[in-house]
XYZ file of C-alpha atoms in Angstrom:
644
model
C -0.474 -176.123 41.391
C -2.579 -173.247 39.987
C -3.966 -176.194 37.565
C -4.471 -178.353 41.797
C -6.189 -175.243 43.262
C -8.566 -175.132 40.348
C -9.086 -178.539 39.791
C -9.825 -179.218 43.972
C -12.234 -176.380 44.134
C -13.923 -177.329 40.774
C -14.595 -180.863 42.495
C -15.976 -179.565 45.718
C -13.181 -179.250 48.051
C -13.322 -183.273 46.671
C -9.579 -184.696 48.406
C -11.103 -188.048 50.493
C -10.434 -187.668 54.511
C -10.309 -190.872 56.034
C -14.129 -191.517 57.511
C -15.039 -194.031 60.169
C -16.277 -196.279 57.470
C -12.085 -195.930 56.105
C -10.797 -196.884 59.520
C -13.669 -200.007 59.714
C -12.484 -201.771 56.333
C -8.278 -201.496 56.557
C -8.729 -202.741 59.741
C -11.012 -205.346 58.217
C -8.370 -206.355 55.102
C -11.456 -204.640 52.364
C -10.076 -201.381 52.182
C -8.841 -202.063 47.988
C -8.013 -198.152 47.591
C -6.464 -197.227 50.828
C -4.028 -195.129 48.586
C -7.374 -192.364 48.050
C -6.914 -191.746 51.728
C -3.494 -192.726 53.085
C -0.638 -191.028 52.445
C -0.355 -186.767 51.211
C -2.875 -185.777 49.557
C -3.118 -181.688 47.702
C -6.309 -180.520 49.774
C -8.910 -177.120 49.984
C -9.629 -177.439 53.143
C -11.313 -174.334 55.051
C -10.818 -171.931 52.239
C -7.140 -172.617 52.729
C -4.918 -174.198 49.959
C -1.945 -177.443 51.525
C -1.892 -180.677 51.840
C -3.443 -183.570 53.940
C -1.335 -186.010 55.595
C -2.375 -189.772 57.029
C -0.061 -192.459 58.345
C -0.512 -195.147 59.965
C 1.145 -196.218 63.060
C -0.353 -197.452 65.484
C 2.242 -198.167 67.940
C 3.660 -194.154 67.660
C 3.564 -191.610 70.553
C 4.173 -188.894 68.418
C 3.705 -188.573 64.913
C 5.027 -184.822 62.895
C 5.985 -183.415 59.521
C 9.846 -183.786 58.840
C 10.580 -181.149 56.181
C 12.700 -178.392 55.321
C 11.422 -175.821 57.226
C 11.112 -177.223 60.124
C 14.655 -178.322 59.716
C 13.903 -182.394 59.480
C 12.191 -182.177 63.089
C 8.746 -182.414 63.105
C 8.114 -181.955 67.305
C 6.387 -178.990 66.510
C 4.733 -179.989 62.882
C 2.270 -182.553 64.838
C -0.417 -185.194 63.141
C -3.707 -185.758 65.169
C -4.055 -189.585 66.617
C -7.344 -190.252 65.379
C -8.699 -192.561 69.196
C -8.577 -196.653 68.763
C -7.674 -196.321 65.171
C -3.627 -196.475 64.735
C -4.229 -193.852 62.155
C -2.805 -190.170 62.438
C -3.627 -186.902 59.964
C -3.503 -183.528 59.729
C -3.680 -181.166 57.387
C -0.885 -179.009 55.975
C -2.123 -175.444 55.008
C 0.312 -173.690 51.945
C 3.082 -177.048 51.453
C 2.975 -177.508 47.944
C 3.247 -180.173 45.307
C 7.606 -180.784 45.643
C 7.833 -180.727 49.133
C 9.805 -183.125 50.351
C 9.164 -184.410 53.198
C 9.579 -187.415 56.521
C 7.340 -188.753 58.992
C 9.463 -187.968 62.590
C 7.684 -190.786 64.122
C 8.604 -191.489 68.591
C 8.188 -195.114 68.784
C 6.357 -197.277 72.297
C 10.423 -196.768 74.244
C 10.170 -193.300 72.830
C 12.987 -193.522 70.313
C 12.675 -191.168 67.990
C 13.437 -191.476 63.650
C 12.329 -190.908 59.666
C 10.148 -192.717 57.806
C 9.534 -192.090 54.264
C 6.047 -192.570 53.723
C 4.737 -196.205 52.684
C 1.678 -193.988 50.496
C 4.210 -191.994 48.728
C 3.443 -191.203 45.008
C 6.674 -190.109 44.630
C 10.431 -190.223 45.887
C 13.593 -188.586 46.165
C 16.049 -189.496 43.675
C 18.673 -192.392 44.717
C 19.816 -191.918 46.261
C 17.972 -188.990 48.676
C 14.667 -191.206 50.551
C 12.518 -189.117 51.131
C 8.678 -188.519 49.904
C 7.420 -185.897 47.874
C 4.634 -184.654 47.548
C 2.674 -184.764 44.502
C -0.762 -184.238 41.925
C -1.032 -188.259 40.917
C -4.690 -187.352 39.465
C -4.989 -185.044 36.155
C -3.206 -187.131 33.833
C -5.427 -186.977 30.092
C -5.926 -190.553 28.536
C -5.803 -191.184 24.946
C -6.229 -195.225 25.641
C -10.033 -195.545 25.559
C -9.803 -197.505 23.065
C -7.254 -199.956 24.080
C -8.980 -200.612 27.173
C -12.038 -201.156 25.651
C -11.566 -203.543 23.522
C -8.963 -205.697 26.508
C -10.074 -208.994 26.781
C -8.816 -212.336 27.810
C -5.718 -213.708 25.973
C -6.417 -217.424 26.652
C -6.939 -217.622 22.803
C -4.985 -215.248 21.401
C -1.524 -213.894 20.627
C 0.216 -213.375 23.537
C 4.455 -212.527 23.446
C 5.646 -210.180 26.055
C 9.384 -208.434 26.134
C 10.414 -208.503 28.849
C 12.651 -204.956 29.745
C 14.659 -203.919 32.507
C 14.641 -199.793 32.042
C 18.043 -199.404 33.249
C 19.792 -200.921 31.493
C 17.783 -201.765 27.955
C 19.514 -198.675 26.065
C 21.433 -195.541 27.961
C 22.256 -192.190 27.042
C 26.417 -191.408 25.405
C 27.367 -190.789 28.969
C 26.044 -193.787 30.883
C 23.095 -191.380 31.715
C 19.359 -192.501 31.498
C 16.461 -192.383 29.373
C 13.571 -190.606 30.472
C 9.877 -192.166 31.134
C 8.784 -189.907 28.024
C 12.238 -190.372 26.294
C 12.008 -194.366 26.421
C 8.314 -193.580 24.016
C 10.060 -192.610 21.114
C 12.808 -195.245 20.984
C 11.575 -198.534 23.658
C 7.177 -198.948 22.265
C 8.103 -198.756 18.145
C 11.264 -200.927 18.633
C 9.218 -203.335 20.565
C 6.247 -202.928 17.567
C 8.622 -203.778 15.077
C 9.964 -206.712 16.576
C 6.704 -208.308 17.055
C 5.539 -208.827 20.802
C 2.206 -207.728 21.730
C 3.266 -206.402 25.763
C 5.909 -205.110 27.445
C 6.531 -206.085 30.548
C 8.745 -203.926 33.260
C 11.464 -205.600 35.475
C 10.019 -203.683 39.161
C 8.937 -199.411 38.151
C 8.300 -199.133 42.305
C 11.471 -196.510 44.674
C 14.079 -199.064 45.688
C 17.079 -197.530 47.005
C 19.972 -199.708 45.346
C 20.214 -200.180 41.288
C 21.480 -203.644 41.277
C 17.959 -205.558 43.633
C 16.317 -204.402 39.830
C 13.418 -203.418 41.894
C 12.775 -206.735 43.675
C 13.650 -205.060 46.913
C 10.802 -201.704 47.551
C 11.102 -199.223 50.118
C 8.194 -197.582 47.539
C 5.384 -199.509 46.602
C 3.388 -196.596 45.562
C 5.711 -194.471 44.153
C 7.796 -195.494 40.587
C 10.569 -195.174 40.224
C 11.921 -191.495 39.813
C 15.540 -192.769 37.722
C 12.806 -191.749 35.049
C 10.457 -189.501 35.693
C 7.265 -188.797 37.220
C 4.653 -190.508 37.811
C 3.249 -188.590 35.546
C 5.664 -188.969 33.090
C 5.598 -192.654 33.194
C 1.473 -192.432 32.479
C 2.792 -190.857 29.162
C 4.335 -194.177 28.432
C 1.881 -196.569 29.485
C -0.653 -194.369 27.071
C 1.376 -194.367 24.346
C 1.763 -197.785 24.832
C -1.923 -199.127 24.803
C -2.432 -196.116 21.543
C 0.034 -198.555 19.619
C -1.247 -200.947 20.325
C 1.356 -202.919 23.205
C 0.029 -204.066 26.681
C 1.712 -203.359 29.624
C 2.701 -206.060 32.232
C 4.976 -204.911 35.563
C 6.226 -207.057 37.954
C 4.995 -206.976 41.236
C 6.943 -207.838 44.671
C 4.578 -208.506 47.663
C 6.662 -210.980 48.791
C 8.665 -209.207 50.803
C 10.456 -205.410 51.204
C 14.101 -203.840 52.489
C 15.585 -203.506 55.665
C 16.672 -199.855 55.136
C 15.973 -197.682 57.788
C 13.812 -195.313 55.738
C 11.703 -197.820 54.411
C 8.655 -199.749 56.790
C 11.101 -201.930 58.439
C 10.041 -200.936 62.430
C 7.584 -198.499 60.452
C 6.338 -196.877 63.917
C 8.686 -198.454 66.290
C 7.551 -201.828 66.156
C 7.123 -204.530 63.648
C 4.013 -203.098 61.830
C 4.478 -204.221 58.172
C 6.257 -207.515 58.915
C 5.641 -210.355 61.022
C 6.899 -209.442 65.366
C 7.471 -213.863 64.569
C 11.291 -213.734 62.999
C 11.049 -217.271 61.595
C 8.243 -215.895 59.166
C 9.654 -212.618 59.084
C 13.286 -212.985 57.880
C 14.172 -213.837 54.491
C 18.123 -214.623 54.493
C 18.748 -215.609 50.977
C 17.390 -211.949 50.054
C 18.064 -209.931 53.168
C 15.187 -208.401 53.574
C 11.871 -208.877 55.591
C 7.801 -210.617 54.627
C 5.166 -208.509 54.835
C 3.210 -209.512 57.225
C -0.237 -211.931 55.630
C -2.045 -212.639 58.652
C -2.407 -208.680 59.241
C -5.856 -207.382 57.430
C -3.818 -203.629 57.608
C -1.152 -205.420 55.678
C -3.802 -207.391 53.166
C -5.667 -203.765 52.758
C -2.049 -202.438 52.105
C -0.785 -204.391 48.872
C -4.569 -205.579 47.572
C -4.383 -201.299 47.416
C -1.142 -201.162 45.886
C -1.629 -204.075 43.365
C -5.174 -201.802 42.167
C -3.010 -198.902 42.674
C -1.204 -199.141 39.848
C -4.454 -200.742 37.280
C -6.459 -197.986 38.866
C -4.060 -194.620 38.404
C -1.080 -196.222 35.388
C -3.935 -198.352 33.446
C -1.355 -200.677 34.093
C -2.726 -204.246 32.158
C -1.335 -206.880 33.700
C 0.905 -207.864 37.461
C 3.972 -210.658 37.378
C 3.779 -211.280 40.616
C 7.493 -212.198 41.950
C 8.595 -215.061 44.150
C 5.287 -216.594 45.123
C 6.687 -219.511 46.129
C 8.181 -217.668 48.546
C 5.400 -216.008 50.377
C 3.434 -219.032 50.433
C 6.273 -222.129 51.722
C 7.217 -221.636 54.824
C 10.759 -223.040 54.392
C 11.928 -221.318 51.169
C 14.753 -221.243 50.804
C 15.658 -221.883 54.859
C 17.403 -224.228 56.822
C 15.594 -226.353 59.326
C 16.193 -223.738 62.378
C 15.083 -221.083 60.694
C 11.863 -221.873 59.701
C 9.138 -223.216 62.143
C 5.448 -225.343 60.497
C 3.005 -223.632 60.310
C -0.307 -224.426 63.266
C -1.036 -227.846 61.075
C 1.876 -229.233 60.903
C 3.123 -227.844 57.135
C 4.796 -225.889 55.926
C 2.432 -223.565 53.364
C 1.575 -219.564 54.477
C -1.663 -220.239 55.344
C -2.326 -216.336 55.252
C -0.141 -215.632 52.496
C -1.967 -218.430 50.632
C -5.273 -216.653 51.879
C -3.981 -213.121 50.974
C -2.940 -214.479 47.663
C -6.510 -215.885 47.180
C -7.932 -212.184 48.004
C -5.797 -210.562 45.896
C -6.836 -211.903 43.058
C -10.709 -211.631 43.757
C -10.666 -208.338 44.182
C -8.656 -208.060 41.371
C -10.278 -209.424 39.185
C -13.804 -207.784 40.380
C -12.944 -204.581 39.289
C -10.450 -205.366 36.357
C -12.051 -208.333 34.567
C -9.402 -208.209 32.209
C -6.550 -207.897 34.090
C -3.047 -210.527 34.103
C -2.386 -211.898 37.007
C 1.048 -214.220 36.316
C 2.505 -215.984 39.222
C 5.830 -216.436 38.879
C 5.426 -220.067 40.701
C 8.464 -222.585 41.090
C 7.263 -225.032 42.847
C 4.684 -227.937 41.707
C 1.768 -226.188 43.520
C -1.427 -227.196 42.078
C -4.324 -224.789 41.311
C -1.920 -221.642 41.467
C -4.094 -220.494 38.124
C -7.392 -222.321 39.853
C -10.504 -220.046 40.131
C -10.629 -218.859 43.954
C -14.042 -220.728 44.748
C -12.419 -224.069 42.959
C -10.304 -223.889 45.781
C -6.633 -222.508 43.528
C -4.342 -219.205 44.367
C -6.830 -216.854 41.630
C -4.277 -216.035 39.328
C -5.018 -216.420 35.567
C -1.434 -217.706 34.023
C 2.003 -219.429 35.955
C 5.504 -219.058 34.332
C 6.048 -222.702 33.843
C 9.120 -222.639 35.252
C 10.015 -226.158 34.092
C 9.880 -226.339 30.830
C 12.393 -223.236 31.061
C 14.342 -225.550 33.370
C 14.067 -229.003 31.587
C 14.572 -226.799 28.404
C 17.507 -225.156 29.451
C 19.071 -228.117 30.634
C 18.860 -229.128 27.363
C 19.987 -227.114 25.639
C 23.092 -226.669 27.783
C 24.677 -229.741 26.804
C 26.928 -231.337 25.166
C 25.472 -232.498 21.266
C 26.502 -236.449 22.618
C 24.669 -236.220 25.168
C 21.488 -234.749 23.831
C 20.136 -238.359 23.508
C 20.765 -239.646 26.281
C 18.561 -236.049 27.964
C 15.370 -236.650 25.531
C 12.874 -237.194 28.077
C 13.494 -233.336 29.199
C 11.668 -231.836 26.110
C 8.730 -234.486 26.080
C 8.366 -234.373 29.711
C 6.931 -230.217 30.154
C 3.988 -232.015 27.679
C 2.685 -234.039 29.979
C 2.167 -230.673 32.769
C 1.637 -227.977 29.656
C -2.062 -228.295 30.504
C -2.281 -228.810 34.076
C -2.065 -224.580 34.404
C -2.360 -221.864 31.724
C 1.121 -221.733 31.218
C 3.339 -218.685 29.553
C 6.769 -220.233 28.856
C 9.364 -217.589 29.905
C 12.516 -217.673 29.253
C 13.535 -214.503 31.901
C 16.437 -211.894 33.450
C 16.933 -214.312 36.228
C 17.997 -217.158 33.487
C 21.109 -214.996 31.868
C 22.952 -213.455 34.804
C 25.750 -214.530 37.892
C 27.505 -217.092 35.719
C 24.303 -218.306 34.081
C 25.649 -217.067 31.107
C 22.934 -215.328 27.908
C 20.985 -217.614 25.730
C 23.418 -217.015 22.837
C 26.590 -218.542 24.771
C 24.369 -221.552 26.600
C 24.966 -223.231 23.345
C 27.355 -225.636 22.682
C 28.817 -226.155 19.272
C 31.135 -224.105 17.463
C 30.276 -219.705 15.964
C 27.589 -220.415 14.425
C 26.266 -224.200 16.051
C 25.128 -221.212 18.854
C 23.530 -218.941 16.929
C 21.953 -222.179 15.142
C 20.936 -223.323 18.845
C 19.547 -220.574 19.706
C 17.463 -219.866 16.786
C 15.433 -223.273 17.922
C 15.280 -222.775 21.408
C 13.747 -219.642 20.114
C 11.725 -221.652 17.762
C 10.433 -224.281 20.061
C 9.332 -221.481 23.120
C 7.277 -220.670 20.212
C 5.908 -223.129 19.176
C 5.161 -225.380 22.640
C 1.835 -224.497 24.194
C 2.209 -221.598 26.645
C 2.221 -217.882 25.758
C 5.347 -217.003 25.615
C 8.222 -214.026 27.407
C 11.587 -212.895 26.588
C 14.386 -210.893 28.462
C 15.637 -208.421 26.332
C 18.900 -208.962 24.749
C 17.682 -212.198 23.580
C 16.477 -211.556 20.808
C 19.318 -210.442 18.784
C 22.134 -212.845 20.385
C 23.977 -210.748 23.813
C 26.901 -212.625 23.329
C 27.556 -211.651 27.212
C 25.466 -212.092 29.868
C 23.173 -209.744 31.151
C 25.308 -206.593 32.831
C 22.805 -205.018 34.577
C 24.551 -202.146 34.557
C 25.490 -200.928 31.270
C 22.537 -201.621 28.095
C 22.360 -204.090 25.743
C 25.331 -204.399 23.269
C 23.975 -202.525 20.426
C 26.651 -202.869 18.341
C 26.325 -206.362 18.171
C 24.027 -205.350 15.023
C 26.777 -204.486 12.697
C 28.552 -207.752 12.467
C 25.792 -209.860 10.469
C 24.873 -212.971 12.613
C 23.387 -210.779 14.664
C 21.405 -208.270 12.656
C 20.235 -211.647 11.306
C 19.487 -213.016 13.908
C 17.512 -210.277 15.437
C 15.534 -210.834 12.123
C 14.410 -213.948 12.633
C 13.479 -213.211 16.200
C 10.775 -210.459 13.615
C 10.053 -212.716 11.603
C 9.561 -216.007 13.739
C 7.341 -213.466 15.999
C 4.714 -211.663 13.064
C 4.432 -215.856 12.696
C 3.009 -216.544 15.805
C 0.581 -213.368 15.046
C -0.091 -215.119 12.819
C -0.820 -217.987 12.812
C -3.986 -219.417 14.738
C -2.819 -222.521 15.327
C 0.668 -220.946 17.875
C -2.080 -220.026 19.982
C -6.039 -220.568 19.949
C -5.837 -224.043 22.174
C -2.346 -223.106 24.542
C -4.011 -224.478 27.877
C -5.976 -227.961 26.361
C -4.414 -231.501 24.620
C -6.856 -230.526 21.867
C -4.730 -228.376 20.301
C -2.040 -230.601 20.388
C -0.880 -233.865 19.360
C 3.116 -235.197 19.222
C 3.711 -237.225 15.473
C 6.870 -238.621 17.143
C 8.202 -238.179 20.991
C 10.859 -240.755 20.793
C 13.322 -240.102 17.834
C 16.124 -239.624 21.590
C 18.822 -241.151 18.670
C 18.597 -238.646 16.576
C 17.442 -235.857 18.748
C 14.680 -234.817 16.985
C 11.274 -234.085 17.909
C 8.363 -233.663 16.248
C 4.917 -232.307 16.594
C 1.289 -230.426 15.384
C -0.027 -228.052 16.676
C -3.715 -227.728 16.068
C -6.341 -224.666 15.763
C -9.672 -224.395 15.932
C -10.185 -225.377 11.870
C -8.341 -228.403 10.367
C -6.173 -225.969 8.054
C -4.291 -223.771 10.292
C -2.439 -226.233 11.806
C 0.611 -226.687 11.668
C 3.262 -229.572 10.921
C 6.702 -228.867 12.896
C 10.218 -231.145 12.474
C 12.833 -229.660 15.024
C 16.577 -230.984 14.402
C 18.278 -230.929 17.708
C 21.911 -232.354 16.012
C 24.150 -230.110 14.086
C 23.805 -232.466 11.191
C 21.665 -233.179 8.693
C 18.347 -235.942 8.396
C 18.019 -236.762 4.845
C 15.274 -239.028 3.901
C 13.438 -238.715 7.331
C 10.434 -239.551 7.954
C 7.227 -238.005 9.590
C 3.901 -238.832 9.459
C 0.698 -236.827 9.009
C -2.791 -237.081 9.603
C -4.173 -236.032 6.429
C -3.210 -235.980 2.820
C -2.269 -233.522 0.928
C 0.068 -231.145 -0.557
C 1.830 -229.960 2.444
C 3.641 -226.427 2.330
C 7.312 -225.257 3.713
C 5.663 -221.930 6.085
C 8.647 -221.824 8.167
C 12.857 -222.616 7.938
C 15.368 -221.182 10.236
C 17.944 -222.854 8.568
C 17.297 -220.165 6.540
C 20.107 -217.324 4.934
C 18.128 -214.497 5.852
C 18.299 -215.620 9.352
C 21.989 -216.862 8.962
C 21.479 -220.754 8.343
C 22.722 -223.048 6.150
C 20.604 -222.501 3.326
C 20.534 -226.003 2.608
C 17.895 -226.947 0.276
C 14.714 -228.709 1.617
C 11.515 -229.182 -0.309
C 9.262 -226.315 -0.013
C 6.696 -228.230 -0.811
C 5.763 -232.113 -0.637
C 2.770 -234.479 -0.916
C 1.818 -237.545 1.099
C 2.741 -240.801 0.307
C 0.227 -243.204 1.800
C 3.147 -245.400 3.698
C 1.704 -245.845 7.280
C 4.032 -244.119 9.936
C 3.766 -242.692 13.519
C 0.758 -244.534 13.450
C -0.700 -242.272 10.718
C -2.133 -243.270 7.566
C 0.044 -240.999 5.647
C 3.650 -240.583 5.630
C 6.359 -237.869 3.724
C 10.188 -237.218 3.962
C 12.319 -234.320 4.559
C 15.383 -233.561 4.860
C 16.225 -231.504 8.044
C 19.666 -229.335 8.053
C 21.550 -230.167 11.061
C 20.101 -227.931 14.935
C 16.942 -226.265 12.559
C 13.242 -226.378 12.581
C 10.694 -226.471 9.735
C 7.461 -225.407 9.985
C 4.887 -227.609 7.266
C 1.114 -226.500 6.482
C -1.454 -228.104 4.512
C -2.423 -226.680 1.418
C -5.866 -226.131 0.516
C -7.008 -227.677 -2.637
C -7.413 -225.987 -5.152
C -10.465 -226.071 -6.986
C -11.618 -225.289 -10.774
């Protein structure tokens, strides 16, 4: 607390108090940093050290501070109501850091109840539910060099490792590693594997572990499961110093109904819609935010900016966007109503997302704003001024669904489903896409990526290698959920750590080496990311060989010398004397082979260097003949012309 007192004196008592301008902007929906005056802020007022508490509760007839010292009865520790504002505030002397508290609220019907602070920066460790007075300021960052070089990665590599912190690794007794402990084990692993970013599944406070963080109650509180806010800052800081970006799943689509949370916060619908048709998400048992309420817009935009401002997060993956913008999302006909124009769009949610992205890019121009949008909604990554939603990336759920549908098919079925491999290119450049192989695809009986594969034990591993190779060479940025990199055999167990013991077995160890080499190959080959979002970076050689289940295509860089020829054989048989057309004459070297023995492949002899022949093929003047190992991906690159 002495450090806090010193800081308050040094900054001339500069803890933000609510002003008339703050109130006006909050009610207008444009208070983008409302966390600076709402919540519990250590303060020095009239020479006394304490905490100022401020909360928005317009329907309440009384708000008090409930703490241990008053036996959780806030009747005699009332906050003062700011007239005609909906805000309640009061400075309490002698409240110290670490004090647990709730608001004791009396609603409009006279009923009293306890609520956690919607703006609390820390919460008690579950199952306890109170808020904690904490100091969010004061962390000394060492990531200036990282932040100075931030740029949008449209023509840069972007390869994301998705992590659920509670189950990536656990201690021998099953307890969780702290944010600080993870610095020494997670960062070196991700860096060594060749990823550019870590994406954390939601870290906002949530009461139920098995919601994975997607049903939150404390949107400004980083979960106490792994430590304090400063501990998480340390993890992000160390990621940046190691050259890794940090993305966090962010969930403005809904919130949990738990009694201490946002539901009926002041005795009436406040953060949620009062209209149950719009408020209820029956499939998830949660409530939607009321995007038509300016104060809720201020709350959510402030929350997004909070993670960027205070924790230096590089990007937000916005969860369940489709559920926000579609009134009928996963609802029966009797569970929704159309909008005033007769449509199924939630016009308020669309407006909110546009306001959100406009604000984010105003304050942090290089932020990654990635939408998980599962429909064919147009213009998700179109700028707001062009009537888009304003994100800069969208998860390509179509590619993911088609690809997994294909690779789960038996080998005999694959020729009739060849279009699942070829159709995604038709829309690959309609948005700025990231290609996700995420946690959602390896839970609830869907099987792990490895176990989705048909065939024998060896064929499953070969199939996983070409799936990852296909993802890495297809246009779009990349995301892989933890465990996929070494072939987790059982689907994700959301209470236990990954099956690291599998790395004692050759096939899994070789798969991990393959993924690492593939990641580094991606990083080093400009053709795989310089033109990710336009047709100038892609050309089919043969999209139509459904009978043999082979596709071949070119990924192009800014320089012709960077172009790559990719050939993938999705059948467990060797394709001998396989001819493909080549654009330019010359000698081509095999620069990546998924069938390599060191990856657990068969090690079938392939030509490491082939010379084109003047035989037209695939609408090209040149061609080469290759041997394609079973279930393999080969990548060829033109050798530089030798000069004397």
